[in-house]
Short mmCIF file of C-alpha atoms (C1' of nucleotides) in Angstrom, two decimals:
data_model
loop_
_atom_site.label_atom_id
_atom_site.label_comp_id
_atom_site.label_asym_id
_atom_site.label_seq_id
_atom_site.Cartn_x
_atom_site.Cartn_y
_atom_site.Cartn_z
CA UNK A 114 35.94 -8.46 33.62
CA UNK A 115 37.53 -8.01 30.00
CA UNK A 116 36.05 -5.31 27.90
CA UNK A 117 36.04 -5.72 24.10
CA UNK A 118 37.52 -2.81 22.10
CA UNK A 119 35.07 -0.71 20.30
CA UNK A 120 35.03 -0.70 16.46
CA UNK A 121 35.53 2.67 15.04
CA UNK A 122 34.40 4.06 11.57
CA UNK A 123 35.63 7.32 10.24
CA UNK A 124 32.75 9.35 8.92
CA UNK A 125 32.56 11.12 5.72
CA UNK A 126 32.04 15.05 5.74
CA UNK A 127 28.57 14.55 4.37
CA UNK A 128 26.98 12.70 7.20
CA UNK A 129 24.62 13.88 9.99
CA UNK A 130 24.41 11.38 12.74
CA UNK A 131 21.46 13.19 14.24
CA UNK A 132 19.39 13.27 11.11
CA UNK A 133 20.03 9.53 10.26
CA UNK A 134 19.19 8.55 13.81
CA UNK A 135 16.10 10.56 13.66
CA UNK A 136 14.99 8.47 10.61
CA UNK A 137 15.58 5.32 12.58
CA UNK A 138 13.41 6.70 15.38
CA UNK A 139 10.62 7.27 12.96
CA UNK A 140 8.19 4.91 14.65
CA UNK A 141 8.05 3.66 18.37
CA UNK A 142 6.65 0.46 17.02
CA UNK A 143 9.73 -0.56 15.24
CA UNK A 144 11.30 -3.73 16.98
CA UNK A 145 14.31 -4.37 14.87
CA UNK A 146 16.19 -1.50 16.32
CA UNK A 147 15.94 0.69 19.36
CA UNK A 148 17.03 4.29 19.43
CA UNK A 149 17.85 6.37 22.50
CA UNK A 150 18.91 9.97 22.57
CA UNK A 151 22.44 9.19 21.26
CA UNK A 152 22.57 5.62 20.52
CA UNK A 153 20.98 2.96 18.29
CA UNK A 154 20.91 -0.66 19.16
CA UNK A 155 20.37 -3.58 16.76
CA UNK A 156 20.76 -7.41 16.71
CA UNK A 157 22.52 -8.83 13.78
CA UNK A 158 23.51 -12.53 12.98
CA UNK A 159 27.25 -13.18 12.76
CA UNK A 160 27.96 -16.87 12.12
CA UNK A 161 24.59 -18.08 12.98
CA UNK A 162 24.62 -16.18 16.18
CA UNK A 163 22.84 -13.08 17.45
CA UNK A 164 25.13 -10.06 18.05
CA UNK A 165 23.79 -7.00 19.88
CA UNK A 166 25.36 -4.03 18.49
CA UNK A 167 25.34 -0.40 19.92
CA UNK A 168 26.28 2.43 17.71
CA UNK A 169 27.11 5.75 18.86
CA UNK A 170 28.76 8.96 17.45
CA UNK A 171 32.17 9.91 18.78
CA UNK A 172 34.34 12.85 17.58
CA UNK A 173 33.69 12.54 13.79
CA UNK A 174 33.64 8.87 14.02
CA UNK A 175 31.04 6.13 14.49
CA UNK A 176 31.72 3.97 17.45
CA UNK A 177 30.32 0.41 17.57
CA UNK A 178 30.24 -1.70 20.88
CA UNK A 179 28.97 -5.35 21.02
CA UNK A 180 26.90 -5.55 24.05
CA UNK A 181 26.25 -9.41 24.30
CA UNK A 182 28.55 -12.29 23.49
CA UNK A 183 31.75 -10.44 23.00
CA UNK A 184 33.66 -13.69 21.95
CA UNK A 185 31.64 -13.93 18.67
CA UNK A 186 32.50 -10.30 17.71
CA UNK A 187 33.99 -10.13 14.21
CA UNK A 188 35.12 -6.62 13.87
CA UNK A 189 35.48 -6.56 10.18
CA UNK A 190 31.90 -7.81 9.74
CA UNK A 191 30.51 -5.40 12.15
CA UNK A 192 32.33 -2.49 10.42
CA UNK A 193 31.13 -3.56 6.87
CA UNK A 194 27.58 -4.22 8.38
CA UNK A 195 27.39 -0.72 9.74
CA UNK A 196 29.07 1.04 6.67
CA UNK A 197 26.41 -0.71 4.50
CA UNK A 198 23.53 0.18 6.96
CA UNK A 199 24.43 3.87 7.01
CA UNK A 200 25.45 3.95 3.40
CA UNK A 201 28.87 5.29 4.22
CA UNK A 202 30.45 4.37 1.11
CA UNK A 203 28.49 6.70 -1.00
CA UNK A 204 30.18 9.94 -1.94
CA UNK A 205 27.43 12.43 -1.32
CA UNK A 206 29.45 15.43 -2.49
CA UNK A 207 28.94 14.33 -6.09
CA UNK A 208 25.02 14.25 -5.50
CA UNK A 209 25.15 17.60 -3.69
CA UNK A 210 26.92 19.31 -6.62
CA UNK A 211 24.08 18.27 -8.83
CA UNK A 212 21.53 19.12 -6.20
CA UNK A 213 22.74 22.67 -5.43
CA UNK A 214 22.16 23.51 -9.07
CA UNK A 215 18.56 22.37 -8.97
CA UNK A 216 15.95 24.81 -7.58
CA UNK A 217 13.91 21.99 -5.84
CA UNK A 218 16.57 20.07 -4.34
CA UNK A 219 18.99 22.89 -3.33
CA UNK A 220 16.95 23.94 -0.45
CA UNK A 221 16.39 20.26 0.70
CA UNK A 222 20.02 19.41 0.53
CA UNK A 223 21.00 22.40 2.48
CA UNK A 224 18.34 21.76 5.22
CA UNK A 225 18.90 18.01 5.41
CA UNK A 226 22.80 18.07 4.75
CA UNK A 227 24.18 14.79 5.63
CA UNK A 228 20.88 12.65 5.49
CA UNK A 229 21.50 9.40 3.95
CA UNK A 230 19.59 6.32 2.57
CA UNK A 231 19.48 4.14 5.73
CA UNK A 232 19.55 0.63 4.23
CA UNK A 233 17.91 -2.57 4.92
CA UNK A 234 20.85 -4.98 4.56
CA UNK A 235 18.50 -7.95 4.74
CA UNK A 236 16.74 -8.37 1.36
CA UNK A 237 14.00 -10.48 2.73
CA UNK A 238 13.17 -8.03 5.48
CA UNK A 239 13.30 -5.15 2.98
CA UNK A 240 10.64 -6.98 0.59
CA UNK A 241 8.22 -7.93 3.34
CA UNK A 242 8.46 -4.49 4.60
CA UNK A 243 7.58 -3.08 1.14
CA UNK A 244 4.67 -5.52 0.93
CA UNK A 245 3.44 -4.47 4.37
CA UNK A 246 3.60 -0.81 3.17
CA UNK A 247 1.69 -1.50 -0.07
CA UNK A 248 -1.31 0.73 -0.52
CA UNK A 249 -1.67 1.73 3.28
CA UNK A 250 -0.40 4.51 5.42
CA UNK A 251 2.94 3.88 6.97
CA UNK A 252 1.83 4.03 10.66
CA UNK A 253 -0.46 1.14 9.89
CA UNK A 254 2.40 -0.74 8.17
CA UNK A 255 4.53 -0.36 11.36
CA UNK A 256 1.53 -1.98 13.31
CA UNK A 257 1.52 -4.92 10.93
CA UNK A 258 5.34 -5.26 11.13
CA UNK A 259 5.14 -5.04 15.01
CA UNK A 260 2.82 -7.79 15.20
CA UNK A 261 4.48 -9.82 12.70
CA UNK A 262 7.97 -9.57 14.17
CA UNK A 263 6.53 -10.08 17.72
CA UNK A 264 4.69 -13.22 16.73
CA UNK A 265 7.13 -14.88 14.25
CA UNK A 266 10.75 -13.38 15.07
CA UNK A 267 13.22 -14.33 17.68
CA UNK A 268 14.89 -12.07 20.21
CA UNK A 269 17.80 -11.67 22.56
CA UNK A 270 17.34 -10.02 25.93
CA UNK A 271 19.89 -7.72 27.29
CA UNK A 272 19.46 -5.50 30.48
CA UNK A 273 15.79 -6.47 30.59
CA UNK A 274 14.96 -5.43 27.06
CA UNK A 275 14.12 -7.54 24.17
CA UNK A 276 15.87 -6.97 20.74
CA UNK A 277 14.22 -8.76 17.82
CA UNK A 278 15.49 -10.41 14.80
CA UNK A 279 13.15 -10.35 11.77
CA UNK A 280 11.38 -13.70 11.06
CA UNK A 281 13.44 -16.09 8.77
CA UNK A 282 12.03 -17.27 5.48
CA UNK A 283 11.86 -20.81 6.62
CA UNK A 284 9.61 -19.76 9.54
CA UNK A 285 7.45 -17.62 7.35
CA UNK A 286 6.98 -20.04 4.56
CA UNK A 287 5.07 -22.35 7.06
CA UNK A 288 2.68 -19.79 8.29
CA UNK A 289 -0.87 -20.39 6.86
CA UNK A 290 -2.41 -17.28 5.36
CA UNK A 291 -5.32 -17.46 7.83
CA UNK A 292 -2.87 -17.17 10.72
CA UNK A 293 -1.90 -13.59 9.48
CA UNK A 294 -5.40 -12.29 9.30
CA UNK A 295 -5.90 -11.96 13.08
CA UNK A 296 -2.75 -9.58 12.76
CA UNK A 297 -5.07 -7.57 10.36
CA UNK A 298 -2.96 -8.59 7.24
CA UNK A 299 -5.28 -8.55 4.30
CA UNK A 300 -5.54 -11.78 2.51
CA UNK A 301 -3.48 -10.41 -0.29
CA UNK A 302 -0.61 -9.27 2.04
CA UNK A 303 -0.67 -12.56 3.82
CA UNK A 304 -0.37 -14.56 0.44
CA UNK A 305 2.51 -12.26 -0.68
CA UNK A 306 4.23 -12.49 2.47
CA UNK A 307 4.25 -16.42 2.50
CA UNK A 308 4.97 -16.51 -1.19
CA UNK A 309 8.06 -14.30 -1.00
CA UNK A 310 9.31 -16.36 2.05
CA UNK A 311 8.91 -19.54 -0.12
CA UNK A 312 10.88 -17.98 -2.83
CA UNK A 313 13.85 -17.32 -0.51
CA UNK A 314 13.62 -20.54 1.43
CA UNK A 315 13.72 -22.48 -1.96
CA UNK A 316 16.63 -20.47 -3.19
CA UNK A 317 14.79 -19.01 -6.08
CA UNK A 318 16.01 -15.46 -4.98
CA UNK A 319 18.52 -14.22 -2.49
CA UNK A 320 20.72 -11.20 -2.01
CA UNK A 321 23.64 -13.26 -3.36
CA UNK A 322 21.71 -14.29 -6.55
CA UNK A 323 21.00 -10.61 -7.51
CA UNK A 324 24.41 -9.32 -6.45
CA UNK A 325 26.20 -7.76 -9.53
CA UNK A 326 23.09 -7.86 -11.69
CA UNK A 327 22.23 -4.46 -13.40
CA UNK A 328 19.21 -2.63 -11.96
CA UNK A 329 17.06 -3.85 -14.71
CA UNK A 330 18.11 -7.28 -14.59
CA UNK A 331 17.62 -7.41 -10.62
CA UNK A 332 14.13 -5.80 -10.98
CA UNK A 333 13.15 -8.47 -13.59
CA UNK A 334 14.02 -11.17 -11.31
CA UNK A 335 12.09 -9.73 -8.33
CA UNK A 336 8.99 -8.96 -10.31
CA UNK A 337 8.61 -12.72 -11.35
CA UNK A 338 7.72 -13.32 -7.76
CA UNK A 339 4.00 -12.83 -6.99
CA UNK A 340 3.49 -9.96 -4.75
CA UNK A 341 6.40 -7.92 -6.02
CA UNK A 342 5.44 -5.26 -8.44
CA UNK A 343 7.53 -2.55 -9.87
CA UNK A 344 7.17 -0.22 -6.85
CA UNK A 345 8.14 -3.01 -4.42
CA UNK A 346 11.10 -4.12 -6.48
CA UNK A 347 12.61 -0.76 -6.90
CA UNK A 348 12.04 0.16 -3.37
CA UNK A 349 14.07 -2.93 -2.09
CA UNK A 350 16.67 -2.36 -4.70
CA UNK A 351 17.08 1.23 -3.55
CA UNK A 352 17.04 0.27 0.21
CA UNK A 353 19.01 -3.03 0.16
CA UNK A 354 21.28 -2.76 -2.80
CA UNK A 355 21.50 1.00 -2.83
CA UNK A 356 21.51 1.33 -6.71
CA UNK A 357 21.76 4.85 -6.97
CA UNK A 358 19.26 4.96 -9.87
CA UNK A 359 16.70 2.76 -8.25
CA UNK A 360 13.55 4.64 -7.00
CA UNK A 361 9.93 3.72 -6.69
CA UNK A 362 8.42 5.65 -9.60
CA UNK A 363 4.83 5.02 -8.77
CA UNK A 364 5.14 5.96 -5.15
CA UNK A 365 2.18 8.14 -3.99
CA UNK A 366 4.26 10.05 -1.42
CA UNK A 367 6.88 10.83 -3.98
CA UNK A 368 4.28 12.18 -6.32
CA UNK A 369 2.77 14.33 -3.43
CA UNK A 370 6.13 15.62 -2.84
CA UNK A 371 6.66 16.43 -6.33
CA UNK A 372 3.29 18.06 -6.58
CA UNK A 373 4.21 20.41 -3.74
CA UNK A 374 7.73 21.11 -4.77
CA UNK A 375 7.00 21.81 -8.37
CA UNK A 376 3.59 23.64 -7.51
CA UNK A 377 1.43 21.22 -9.60
CA UNK A 378 -2.34 21.50 -9.77
CA UNK A 379 -2.53 17.63 -9.41
CA UNK A 380 -0.44 14.59 -8.69
CA UNK A 381 2.05 14.08 -11.66
CA UNK A 382 1.58 11.28 -14.11
CA UNK A 383 4.17 8.74 -14.37
CA UNK A 384 5.62 10.25 -17.68
CA UNK A 385 5.77 13.59 -15.87
CA UNK A 386 7.57 11.85 -12.98
CA UNK A 387 10.20 10.39 -15.40
CA UNK A 388 10.59 13.41 -17.00
CA UNK A 389 11.45 15.39 -13.88
CA UNK A 390 13.68 12.71 -12.82
CA UNK A 391 15.84 12.82 -15.91
CA UNK A 392 17.55 15.91 -14.35
CA UNK A 393 18.56 13.53 -11.38
CA UNK A 394 19.98 10.81 -13.60
CA UNK A 395 22.35 8.66 -11.69
CA UNK A 396 21.00 10.06 -8.33
CA UNK A 397 17.39 9.12 -8.32
CA UNK A 398 17.53 7.13 -5.21
CA UNK A 399 18.86 10.12 -3.18
CA UNK A 400 16.59 12.57 -4.99
CA UNK A 401 13.84 10.54 -3.88
CA UNK A 402 14.70 10.38 -0.25
CA UNK A 403 15.29 14.06 -0.02
CA UNK A 404 11.88 14.59 -1.63
CA UNK A 405 10.27 12.25 0.85
CA UNK A 406 12.02 14.22 3.74
CA UNK A 407 10.49 17.52 2.27
CA UNK A 408 7.09 15.95 3.52
"C1'" DC B 39 -18.35 9.58 7.71
"C1'" DG B 40 -15.36 9.84 3.66
"C1'" DC B 41 -11.21 10.14 1.58
"C1'" DC B 42 -6.68 8.57 1.27
"C1'" DA B 43 -2.80 5.78 2.18
"C1'" DG B 44 5.32 4.55 0.37
"C1'" DG B 45 0.39 -1.09 -4.66
"C1'" DT B 46 -0.44 -5.71 -7.00
"C1'" DT B 47 -2.92 -8.83 -9.80
"C1'" DA B 48 -5.94 -10.53 -13.12
"C1'" DG B 49 -8.61 -9.59 -16.87
"C1'" DA B 50 -10.34 -6.90 -20.63
"C1'" DG B 51 -9.66 -3.76 -24.48
"C1'" DC C 59 0.72 -2.02 -23.89
"C1'" DT C 60 -2.79 0.41 -21.12
"C1'" DC C 61 -6.90 0.72 -18.30
"C1'" DT C 62 -9.85 -0.93 -14.48
"C1'" DA C 63 -12.06 -3.38 -10.55
"C1'" DA C 64 -11.13 -5.81 -6.45
"C1'" DC C 65 -8.55 -6.27 -2.54
"C1'" DA C 66 -9.11 -4.25 2.75
"C1'" DT C 67 -8.46 -1.53 6.71
"C1'" DG C 68 -6.44 2.08 9.69
"C1'" DG C 69 -5.55 7.12 10.18
"C1'" DC C 70 -7.14 11.65 10.26
#
DNA sequence: CGCCAGGTTAGAG
DNA sequence: CTCTAACATGGC
Protein backbone atom coordinates (compact mmCIF):
# COMPACT_ATOMS: atom_id res chain seq x y z
CA UNK A 1 0.00 0.00 0.00
CA UNK A 2 1.19 3.44 -0.94
CA UNK A 3 1.83 5.85 1.91
CA UNK A 4 1.32 9.53 1.36
CA UNK A 5 4.25 11.71 2.31
CA UNK A 6 3.86 13.80 5.45
CA UNK A 7 3.56 17.56 5.33
CA UNK A 8 6.12 19.41 7.42
CA UNK A 9 6.08 22.91 8.86
CA UNK A 10 9.15 24.55 10.35
CA UNK A 11 8.36 25.93 13.78
CA UNK A 12 9.25 29.40 14.99
CA UNK A 13 11.55 29.58 17.98
CA UNK A 14 8.80 30.91 20.22
CA UNK A 15 6.60 27.86 20.09
CA UNK A 16 5.83 25.20 22.67
CA UNK A 17 4.19 22.12 21.25
CA UNK A 18 3.43 20.83 24.73
CA UNK A 19 1.75 24.00 26.01
CA UNK A 20 -0.41 24.39 22.94
CA UNK A 21 -1.35 20.74 22.95
CA UNK A 22 -2.25 21.07 26.61
CA UNK A 23 -4.68 23.83 25.67
CA UNK A 24 -6.34 21.52 23.16
CA UNK A 25 -6.55 18.90 25.88
CA UNK A 26 -8.49 21.30 28.09
CA UNK A 27 -11.73 19.34 28.06
CA UNK A 28 -12.41 15.64 27.59
CA UNK A 29 -15.78 16.69 26.19
CA UNK A 30 -14.24 18.32 23.14
CA UNK A 31 -15.34 16.36 20.09
CA UNK A 32 -13.82 18.53 17.35
CA UNK A 33 -10.32 17.29 17.97
CA UNK A 34 -8.79 14.43 19.89
CA UNK A 35 -5.52 14.77 21.70
CA UNK A 36 -3.33 11.90 22.74
CA UNK A 37 -0.05 12.23 24.56
CA UNK A 38 1.92 13.42 21.57
CA UNK A 39 -0.57 13.96 18.77
CA UNK A 40 -3.75 15.77 17.91
CA UNK A 41 -6.27 14.61 15.35
CA UNK A 42 -8.92 16.75 13.69
CA UNK A 43 -11.20 16.49 10.70
CA UNK A 44 -11.32 19.39 8.30
CA UNK A 45 -13.17 19.79 5.02
CA UNK A 46 -11.21 20.06 1.79
CA UNK A 47 -13.11 20.40 -1.47
CA UNK A 48 -16.27 19.27 0.25
CA UNK A 49 -14.75 16.11 1.68
CA UNK A 50 -13.69 15.28 5.23
CA UNK A 51 -9.96 14.90 5.74
CA UNK A 52 -8.64 13.52 9.01
CA UNK A 53 -5.39 15.14 10.03
CA UNK A 54 -2.89 14.00 12.61
CA UNK A 55 -0.41 16.57 13.86
CA UNK A 56 2.73 15.57 15.71
CA UNK A 57 5.95 17.32 16.60
CA UNK A 58 9.11 16.12 14.96
CA UNK A 59 12.52 17.71 15.51
CA UNK A 60 11.53 21.36 15.57
CA UNK A 61 8.91 20.84 12.92
CA UNK A 62 5.24 20.06 12.88
CA UNK A 63 4.46 16.91 11.01
CA UNK A 64 1.03 16.41 9.49
CA UNK A 65 -0.31 13.15 8.21
CA UNK A 66 -3.64 12.52 6.56
CA UNK A 67 -5.17 9.39 8.01
CA UNK A 68 -8.11 8.91 5.68
CA UNK A 69 -8.65 9.42 1.95
CA UNK A 70 -5.07 10.30 1.08
CA UNK A 71 -6.23 10.93 -2.48
CA UNK A 72 -7.97 14.16 -1.52
CA UNK A 73 -4.97 15.53 0.31
CA UNK A 74 -4.03 19.05 -0.71
CA UNK A 75 -0.64 19.73 0.85
CA UNK A 76 -0.83 23.52 0.57
CA UNK A 77 -4.31 23.67 2.06
CA UNK A 78 -3.30 21.42 4.92
CA UNK A 79 -0.15 23.40 5.61
CA UNK A 80 -2.00 26.73 5.57
CA UNK A 81 -4.76 25.37 7.76
CA UNK A 82 -2.35 24.19 10.44
CA UNK A 83 -0.31 27.40 10.26
CA UNK A 84 -3.51 29.30 10.97
CA UNK A 85 -4.73 26.87 13.62
CA UNK A 86 -1.51 27.15 15.65
CA UNK A 87 -1.03 30.84 14.83
CA UNK A 88 2.43 30.15 13.45
CA UNK A 89 2.71 33.34 11.41
CA UNK A 90 2.75 35.66 14.39
CA UNK A 91 6.21 36.84 15.38
CA UNK A 92 5.99 36.41 19.13
CA UNK A 93 9.47 37.79 19.73
CA UNK A 94 8.00 41.28 19.31
CA UNK A 95 5.36 40.60 21.96
CA UNK A 96 7.92 39.06 24.26
CA UNK A 97 10.11 42.15 24.10
CA UNK A 98 7.14 44.23 25.22
CA UNK A 99 6.07 41.70 27.84
CA UNK A 100 9.49 41.33 29.44
CA UNK A 101 9.40 45.01 30.33
CA UNK A 102 6.03 44.58 32.02
CA UNK A 103 6.08 43.44 35.62
CA UNK A 104 2.85 41.47 35.28
CA UNK A 105 3.48 39.80 31.95
CA UNK A 106 7.19 39.16 32.40
CA UNK A 107 6.82 36.12 34.67
CA UNK A 108 3.92 34.83 32.61
CA UNK A 109 5.74 34.86 29.27
CA UNK A 110 8.69 33.23 30.95
CA UNK A 111 6.62 30.48 32.49
CA UNK A 112 4.49 29.89 29.38
CA UNK A 113 7.07 30.59 26.71
CA UNK A 114 5.79 29.47 23.33
CA UNK A 115 2.13 29.43 24.28
CA UNK A 116 0.06 30.72 21.36
CA UNK A 117 -3.48 31.69 20.48
CA UNK A 118 -4.88 28.42 19.25
CA UNK A 119 -7.34 29.68 16.69
CA UNK A 120 -10.78 28.68 15.53
CA UNK A 121 -10.42 28.79 11.75
CA UNK A 122 -14.19 28.35 11.34
CA UNK A 123 -15.96 31.65 12.14
CA UNK A 124 -19.39 30.05 12.58
CA UNK A 125 -18.03 27.54 15.08
CA UNK A 126 -16.13 30.29 16.85
CA UNK A 127 -19.25 32.44 17.29
CA UNK A 128 -21.47 29.57 18.44
CA UNK A 129 -18.82 28.47 20.90
CA UNK A 130 -18.71 32.00 22.27
CA UNK A 131 -22.51 32.06 22.61
CA UNK A 132 -22.45 28.76 24.46
CA UNK A 133 -19.88 30.24 26.80
CA UNK A 134 -21.90 33.36 27.55
CA UNK A 135 -22.60 33.81 31.23
CA UNK A 136 -21.93 30.21 32.31
CA UNK A 137 -18.87 28.34 33.46
CA UNK A 138 -16.66 26.85 30.76
CA UNK A 139 -17.18 23.26 31.90
CA UNK A 140 -20.89 23.53 31.33
CA UNK A 141 -20.27 25.25 28.00
CA UNK A 142 -18.29 22.18 26.95
CA UNK A 143 -21.20 19.97 28.00
CA UNK A 144 -23.57 21.98 25.82
CA UNK A 145 -21.15 21.90 22.90
CA UNK A 146 -20.68 18.15 23.21
CA UNK A 147 -24.42 17.51 23.11
CA UNK A 148 -24.88 19.94 20.23
CA UNK A 149 -22.09 18.49 18.08
CA UNK A 150 -23.16 14.90 18.78
CA UNK A 151 -26.71 15.63 17.80
CA UNK A 152 -26.27 17.90 14.79
CA UNK A 153 -22.72 17.36 13.57
CA UNK A 154 -21.40 14.76 11.16
CA UNK A 155 -18.46 12.48 11.74
CA UNK A 156 -15.98 10.23 10.04
CA UNK A 157 -14.88 6.97 11.58
CA UNK A 158 -11.30 5.85 11.68
CA UNK A 159 -9.84 2.97 13.62
CA UNK A 160 -13.08 2.58 15.53
CA UNK A 161 -13.13 6.21 16.72
CA UNK A 162 -15.47 8.99 15.64
CA UNK A 163 -14.10 12.35 14.53
CA UNK A 164 -16.73 15.05 14.44
CA UNK A 165 -17.29 18.08 12.25
CA UNK A 166 -19.14 21.08 13.64
CA UNK A 167 -22.78 21.34 12.47
CA UNK A 168 -23.19 23.50 9.37
CA UNK A 169 -25.24 26.72 9.40
CA UNK A 170 -27.69 25.10 6.98
CA UNK A 171 -28.44 22.33 9.47
CA UNK A 172 -28.53 24.62 12.49
CA UNK A 173 -30.86 27.19 10.93
CA UNK A 174 -33.53 24.51 10.60
CA UNK A 175 -33.41 23.50 14.23
CA UNK A 176 -36.36 24.64 16.34
CA UNK A 177 -35.47 26.40 19.56
CA UNK A 178 -37.52 23.86 21.53
CA UNK A 179 -35.28 21.08 20.22
CA UNK A 180 -32.28 22.65 21.92
CA UNK A 181 -33.93 22.97 25.32
CA UNK A 182 -33.53 19.25 26.14
CA UNK A 183 -29.78 19.72 25.59
CA UNK A 184 -30.12 22.31 28.37
CA UNK A 185 -29.65 25.32 26.20
CA UNK A 186 -31.41 28.30 27.68
CA UNK A 187 -34.12 29.70 25.41
CA UNK A 188 -31.83 32.64 24.86
CA UNK A 189 -28.84 30.52 23.76
CA UNK A 190 -31.12 28.47 21.52
CA UNK A 191 -32.43 31.58 19.78
CA UNK A 192 -29.00 33.12 19.36
CA UNK A 193 -27.58 29.88 17.96
CA UNK A 194 -30.27 29.52 15.35
CA UNK A 195 -30.22 33.21 14.53
CA UNK A 196 -26.48 33.20 13.88
CA UNK A 197 -26.85 30.10 11.71
CA UNK A 198 -29.47 31.94 9.63
CA UNK A 199 -27.14 34.87 9.17
CA UNK A 200 -24.44 32.55 7.82
CA UNK A 201 -26.76 30.46 5.68
CA UNK A 202 -28.29 33.58 4.17
CA UNK A 203 -24.90 35.03 3.39
CA UNK A 204 -25.36 38.04 5.66
CA UNK A 205 -22.01 37.29 7.23
CA UNK A 206 -19.11 34.97 6.49
CA UNK A 207 -15.42 34.72 7.11
CA UNK A 208 -14.83 36.01 3.60
CA UNK A 209 -17.17 38.99 4.02
CA UNK A 210 -15.17 40.19 7.02
CA UNK A 211 -11.72 39.52 5.67
CA UNK A 212 -9.69 42.67 5.19
CA UNK A 213 -11.90 44.80 7.39
CA UNK A 214 -10.53 46.74 10.28
CA UNK A 215 -11.21 45.43 13.76
CA UNK A 216 -13.91 48.04 14.36
CA UNK A 217 -15.60 47.48 11.02
CA UNK A 218 -15.66 43.73 11.56
CA UNK A 219 -16.90 44.17 15.10
CA UNK A 220 -19.72 46.43 13.98
CA UNK A 221 -20.80 43.91 11.34
CA UNK A 222 -20.93 41.09 13.87
CA UNK A 223 -22.71 43.06 16.58
CA UNK A 224 -25.62 43.68 14.21
CA UNK A 225 -26.53 40.01 14.58
CA UNK A 226 -28.74 39.33 17.56
CA UNK A 227 -26.90 37.26 20.12
CA UNK A 228 -23.51 38.72 19.31
CA UNK A 229 -22.53 41.46 21.71
CA UNK A 230 -19.21 43.15 22.17
CA UNK A 231 -17.69 40.30 24.17
CA UNK A 232 -18.69 37.62 21.65
CA UNK A 233 -17.58 39.68 18.65
CA UNK A 234 -14.19 40.44 20.10
CA UNK A 235 -13.71 36.88 21.27
CA UNK A 236 -14.37 35.53 17.79
CA UNK A 237 -12.28 38.22 16.12
CA UNK A 238 -9.42 37.27 18.39
CA UNK A 239 -9.76 33.51 17.91
CA UNK A 240 -10.71 33.38 14.25
CA UNK A 241 -9.09 36.38 12.62
CA UNK A 242 -6.35 36.78 15.20
CA UNK A 243 -6.53 40.54 15.17
CA UNK A 244 -3.64 41.27 17.54
CA UNK A 245 -5.62 44.04 19.23
CA UNK A 246 -8.93 42.19 19.60
CA UNK A 247 -9.78 41.07 23.12
CA UNK A 248 -12.93 40.56 25.16
CA UNK A 249 -12.81 43.66 27.31
CA UNK A 250 -15.81 42.64 29.42
CA UNK A 251 -14.60 39.11 30.11
CA UNK A 252 -15.08 38.00 33.72
CA UNK A 253 -12.10 35.67 33.69
CA UNK A 254 -9.89 38.43 32.36
CA UNK A 255 -11.13 40.71 35.13
CA UNK A 256 -10.36 38.04 37.68
CA UNK A 257 -6.83 37.59 36.32
CA UNK A 258 -6.25 41.35 36.35
CA UNK A 259 -7.53 41.61 39.90
CA UNK A 260 -5.06 38.98 41.07
CA UNK A 261 -2.09 40.12 39.00
CA UNK A 262 -2.52 43.79 39.87
CA UNK A 263 -3.47 43.04 43.47
CA UNK A 264 -6.73 44.94 43.33
CA UNK A 265 -9.35 44.90 46.04
CA UNK A 266 -12.19 44.31 43.62
CA UNK A 267 -12.74 43.39 39.99
CA UNK A 268 -11.57 46.18 37.69
CA UNK A 269 -14.07 48.48 36.04
CA UNK A 270 -14.11 48.63 32.24
CA UNK A 271 -12.30 51.95 32.36
CA UNK A 272 -9.61 50.41 34.49
CA UNK A 273 -9.25 47.48 32.08
CA UNK A 274 -8.95 49.86 29.15
CA UNK A 275 -6.35 51.87 30.98
CA UNK A 276 -4.28 48.83 31.90
CA UNK A 277 -4.42 47.50 28.37
CA UNK A 278 -3.00 50.70 26.92
CA UNK A 279 0.43 49.38 27.83
CA UNK A 280 -0.20 46.27 25.71
CA UNK A 281 -1.23 48.23 22.63
CA UNK A 282 -1.02 46.15 19.48
CA UNK A 283 -0.75 42.93 21.49
CA UNK A 284 -3.97 42.95 23.49
CA UNK A 285 -4.97 39.48 22.30
CA UNK A 286 -1.74 37.88 23.43
CA UNK A 287 -1.76 39.81 26.70
CA UNK A 288 -5.24 38.39 27.28
CA UNK A 289 -4.38 34.75 26.68
CA UNK A 290 -1.35 34.97 28.96
CA UNK A 291 -3.50 36.58 31.65
CA UNK A 292 -6.08 33.82 31.22
CA UNK A 293 -3.30 31.28 31.43
CA UNK A 294 -2.25 32.78 34.77
CA UNK A 295 -5.49 31.47 36.27
C1' DC B 1 -27.74 26.13 49.85
C1' DG B 2 -25.70 30.32 47.86
C1' DC B 3 -22.78 32.46 44.82
C1' DC B 4 -20.78 32.78 40.58
C1' DA B 5 -19.89 31.65 35.84
C1' DG B 6 -14.99 33.35 29.37
C1' DG B 7 -22.94 37.92 28.50
C1' DT B 8 -26.90 39.91 25.73
C1' DT B 9 -31.00 42.26 25.15
C1' DA B 10 -34.72 45.41 25.85
C1' DG B 11 -36.28 49.12 28.24
C1' DA B 12 -35.87 53.12 31.17
C1' DG B 13 -33.55 57.31 32.65
C1' DC C 1 -24.75 57.00 26.59
C1' DT C 2 -25.33 54.39 31.05
C1' DC C 3 -27.83 51.50 34.27
C1' DT C 4 -30.88 47.54 35.35
C1' DA C 5 -33.68 43.43 35.26
C1' DA C 6 -34.49 39.14 33.19
C1' DC C 7 -32.74 35.09 31.29
C1' DA C 8 -31.31 30.07 33.35
C1' DT C 9 -28.63 26.33 35.16
C1' DG C 10 -24.49 23.72 36.32
C1' DG C 11 -20.19 23.67 39.16
C1' DC C 12 -18.17 24.04 43.47
